[in-house]
Short mmCIF file of C-alpha atoms in Angstrom, two decimals:
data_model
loop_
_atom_site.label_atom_id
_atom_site.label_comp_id
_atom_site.label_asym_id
_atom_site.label_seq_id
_atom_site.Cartn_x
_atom_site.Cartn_y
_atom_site.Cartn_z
CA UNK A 16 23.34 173.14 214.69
CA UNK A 17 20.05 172.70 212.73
CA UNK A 18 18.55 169.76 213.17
CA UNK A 19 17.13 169.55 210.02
CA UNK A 20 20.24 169.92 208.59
CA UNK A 21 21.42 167.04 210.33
CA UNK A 22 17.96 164.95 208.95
CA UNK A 23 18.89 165.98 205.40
CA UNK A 24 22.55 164.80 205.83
CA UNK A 25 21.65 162.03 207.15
CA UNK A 26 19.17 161.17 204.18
CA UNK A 27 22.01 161.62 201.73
CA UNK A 28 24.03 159.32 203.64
CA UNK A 29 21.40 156.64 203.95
CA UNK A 30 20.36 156.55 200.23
CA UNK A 31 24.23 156.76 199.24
CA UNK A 32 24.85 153.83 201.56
CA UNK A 33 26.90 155.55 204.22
CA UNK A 34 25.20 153.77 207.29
CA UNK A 35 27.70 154.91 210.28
CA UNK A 36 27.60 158.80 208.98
CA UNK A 37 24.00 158.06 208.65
CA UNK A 38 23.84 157.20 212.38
CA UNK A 39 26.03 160.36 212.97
CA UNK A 40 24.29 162.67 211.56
CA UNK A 41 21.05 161.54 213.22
CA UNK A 42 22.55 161.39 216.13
CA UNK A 43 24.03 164.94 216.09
CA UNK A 44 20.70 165.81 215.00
CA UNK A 45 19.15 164.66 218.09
CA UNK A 46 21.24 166.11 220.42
CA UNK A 47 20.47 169.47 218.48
CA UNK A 48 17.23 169.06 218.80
CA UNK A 49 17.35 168.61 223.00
CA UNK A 50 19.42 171.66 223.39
CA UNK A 51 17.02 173.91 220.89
CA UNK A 52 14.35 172.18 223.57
CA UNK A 53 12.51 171.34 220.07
CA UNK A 54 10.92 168.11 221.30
CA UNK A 55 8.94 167.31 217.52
CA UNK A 56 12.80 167.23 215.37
CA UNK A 57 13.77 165.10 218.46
CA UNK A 58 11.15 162.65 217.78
CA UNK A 59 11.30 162.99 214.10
CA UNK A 60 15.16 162.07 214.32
CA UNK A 61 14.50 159.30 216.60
CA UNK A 62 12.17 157.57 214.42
CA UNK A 63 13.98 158.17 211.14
CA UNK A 64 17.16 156.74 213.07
CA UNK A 65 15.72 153.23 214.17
CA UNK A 66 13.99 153.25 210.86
CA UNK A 67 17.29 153.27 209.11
CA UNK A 68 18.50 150.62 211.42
CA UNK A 69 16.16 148.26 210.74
CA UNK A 70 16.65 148.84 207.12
CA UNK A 71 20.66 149.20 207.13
CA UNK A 72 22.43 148.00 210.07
CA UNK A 73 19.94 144.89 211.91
CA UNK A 74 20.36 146.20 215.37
CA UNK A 75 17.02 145.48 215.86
CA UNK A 76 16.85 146.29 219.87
CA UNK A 77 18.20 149.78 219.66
CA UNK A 78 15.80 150.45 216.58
CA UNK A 79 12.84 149.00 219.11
CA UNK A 80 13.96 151.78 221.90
CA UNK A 81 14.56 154.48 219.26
CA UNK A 82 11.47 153.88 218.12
CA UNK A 83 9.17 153.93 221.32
CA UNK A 84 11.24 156.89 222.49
CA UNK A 85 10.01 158.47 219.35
CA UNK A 86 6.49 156.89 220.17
CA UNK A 87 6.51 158.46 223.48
CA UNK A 88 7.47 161.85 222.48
CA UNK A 89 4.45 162.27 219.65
CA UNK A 90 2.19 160.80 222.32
CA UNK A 91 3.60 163.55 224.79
CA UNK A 92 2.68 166.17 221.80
CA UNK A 93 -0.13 164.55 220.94
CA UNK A 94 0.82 164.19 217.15
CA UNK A 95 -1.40 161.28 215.72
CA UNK A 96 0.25 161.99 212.59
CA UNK A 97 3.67 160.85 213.43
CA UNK A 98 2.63 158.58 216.24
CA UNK A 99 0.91 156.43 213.58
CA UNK A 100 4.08 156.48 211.74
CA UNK A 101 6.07 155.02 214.60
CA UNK A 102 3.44 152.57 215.33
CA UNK A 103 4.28 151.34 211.70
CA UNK A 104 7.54 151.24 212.12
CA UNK A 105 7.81 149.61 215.41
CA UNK A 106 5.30 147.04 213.97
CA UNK A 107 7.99 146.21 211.56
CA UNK A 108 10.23 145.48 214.01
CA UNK A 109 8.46 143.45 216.01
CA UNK A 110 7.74 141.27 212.58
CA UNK A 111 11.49 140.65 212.39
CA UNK A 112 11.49 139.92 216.25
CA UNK A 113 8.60 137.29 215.44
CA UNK A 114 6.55 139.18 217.69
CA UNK A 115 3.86 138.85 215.97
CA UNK A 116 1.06 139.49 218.07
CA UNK A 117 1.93 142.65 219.13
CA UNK A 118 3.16 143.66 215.33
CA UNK A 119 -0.51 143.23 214.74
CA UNK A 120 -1.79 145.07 217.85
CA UNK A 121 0.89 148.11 216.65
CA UNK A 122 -0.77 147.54 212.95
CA UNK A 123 -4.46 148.15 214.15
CA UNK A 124 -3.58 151.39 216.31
CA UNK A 125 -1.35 152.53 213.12
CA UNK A 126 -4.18 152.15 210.71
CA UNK A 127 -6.38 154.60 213.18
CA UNK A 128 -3.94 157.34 212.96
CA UNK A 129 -2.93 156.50 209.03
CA UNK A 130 -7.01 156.14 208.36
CA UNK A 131 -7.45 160.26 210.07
CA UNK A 132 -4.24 161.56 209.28
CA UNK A 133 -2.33 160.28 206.25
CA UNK A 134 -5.28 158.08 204.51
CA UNK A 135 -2.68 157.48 201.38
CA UNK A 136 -0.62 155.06 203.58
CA UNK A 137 -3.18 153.10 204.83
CA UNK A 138 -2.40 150.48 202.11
CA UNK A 139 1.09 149.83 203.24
CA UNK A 140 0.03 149.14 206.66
CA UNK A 141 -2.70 146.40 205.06
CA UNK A 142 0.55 145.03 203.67
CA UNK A 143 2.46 144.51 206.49
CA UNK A 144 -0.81 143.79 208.25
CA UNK A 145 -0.83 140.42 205.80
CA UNK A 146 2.93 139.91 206.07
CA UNK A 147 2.45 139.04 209.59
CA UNK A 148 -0.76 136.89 208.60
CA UNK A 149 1.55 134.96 205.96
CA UNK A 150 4.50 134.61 208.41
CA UNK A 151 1.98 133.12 211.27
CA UNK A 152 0.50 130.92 208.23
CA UNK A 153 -2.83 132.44 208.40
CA UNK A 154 -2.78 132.64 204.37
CA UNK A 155 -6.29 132.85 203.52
CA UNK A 156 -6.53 136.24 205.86
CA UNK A 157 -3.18 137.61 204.50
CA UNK A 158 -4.64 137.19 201.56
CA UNK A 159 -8.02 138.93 201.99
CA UNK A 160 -5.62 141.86 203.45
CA UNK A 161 -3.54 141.85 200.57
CA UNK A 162 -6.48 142.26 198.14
CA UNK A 163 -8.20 144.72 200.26
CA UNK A 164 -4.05 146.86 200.57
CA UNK A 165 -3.74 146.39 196.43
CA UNK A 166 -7.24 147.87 196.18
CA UNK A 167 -6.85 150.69 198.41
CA UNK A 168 -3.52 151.17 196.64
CA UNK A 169 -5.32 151.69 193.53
CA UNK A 170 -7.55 153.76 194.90
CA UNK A 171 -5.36 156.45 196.46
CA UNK A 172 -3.18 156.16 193.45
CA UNK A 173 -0.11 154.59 195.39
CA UNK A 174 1.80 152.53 192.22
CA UNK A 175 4.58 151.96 194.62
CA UNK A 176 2.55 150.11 197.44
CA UNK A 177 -0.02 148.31 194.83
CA UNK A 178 3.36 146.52 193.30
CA UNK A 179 4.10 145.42 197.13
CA UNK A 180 1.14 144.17 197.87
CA UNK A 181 1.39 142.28 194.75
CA UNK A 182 4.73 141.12 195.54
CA UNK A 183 3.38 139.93 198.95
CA UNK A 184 0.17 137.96 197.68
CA UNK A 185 2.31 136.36 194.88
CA UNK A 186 5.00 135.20 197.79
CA UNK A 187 1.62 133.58 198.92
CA UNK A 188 1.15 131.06 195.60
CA UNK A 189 3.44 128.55 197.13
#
């Protein structure tokens, strides 16, 4: 009953396209984690598990409350670190809600924590940050983001987010 056993199962499963054992294994992760009493795999689990709904199964509402639940919990431990990551996260889903003021609000209190804490991902919050510019037709500030996030990309070496961020500002060229 390791719950990070049940995190690395539940990676295989994801990346092998196994979305209900995915969900299982996160799941039996979590409740793991709450009878170890080992609140930071709890919120670790959380988070990872509305990630992979918003990227696998759509359930957009139960990824929200995964999410802040996860929020909560490295607020409650007072990890910036993975709060930041959360904030990203539930930033994306609020995108795909069209919620797009407070994607942006989650996006500035995510690139505090990313800025202090993980300064390499900064750049994929700057993309997301002019995502939500693009989708509210603000193009010429998406823009300036998206230049500033393939910049910083280049700067901390990220290939991966540099080609997103040139994916996004190309979507721009209508």
């Amino acid at each position: 009953n390791d719950p990070q056993a049940f995190r690395e199962l539940g990676r295989i499963y994801f990346v092998t396209g196994q979305p209900d054992a995915f969900e299982r294994a996160l799941t039996a992760g979590i409740d793991a984690a709450l009878a170890q009493y080992d609140m930071e795999q709890e919120l670790i689990l959380r988070g990872n598990l509305g990630w992979g709904m918003i990227q696998r199964s759509r359930d957009l509402d139960r990824a929200s409350r995964l999410i802040e639940e996860a929020l909560d919990r490295s607020r409650l431990l007072a990890d910036e670190e993975t709060e930041g990551f959360n904030l990203y996260r539930l930033a994306s889903v609020r995108l795909k809600q069209y919620q797009y003021d407070e994607a942006l609000m989650f996006l500035d209190s995510a690139e505090v924590r990313y800025a202090e804490h993980a300064p390499r991902q900064v750049p994929e919050v700057l993309v997301l940050r002019g995502t939500v510019l693009s989708d509210l037709y603000r193009f010429s500030e998406a823009e300036e983001v998206l230049d500033g996030a393939i910049r910083s990309a280049r700067e901390q070496r990220n290939v991966l987010v540099e080609i997103q961020a040139s994916i996004a500002l190309g979507q721009l060229e209508y």
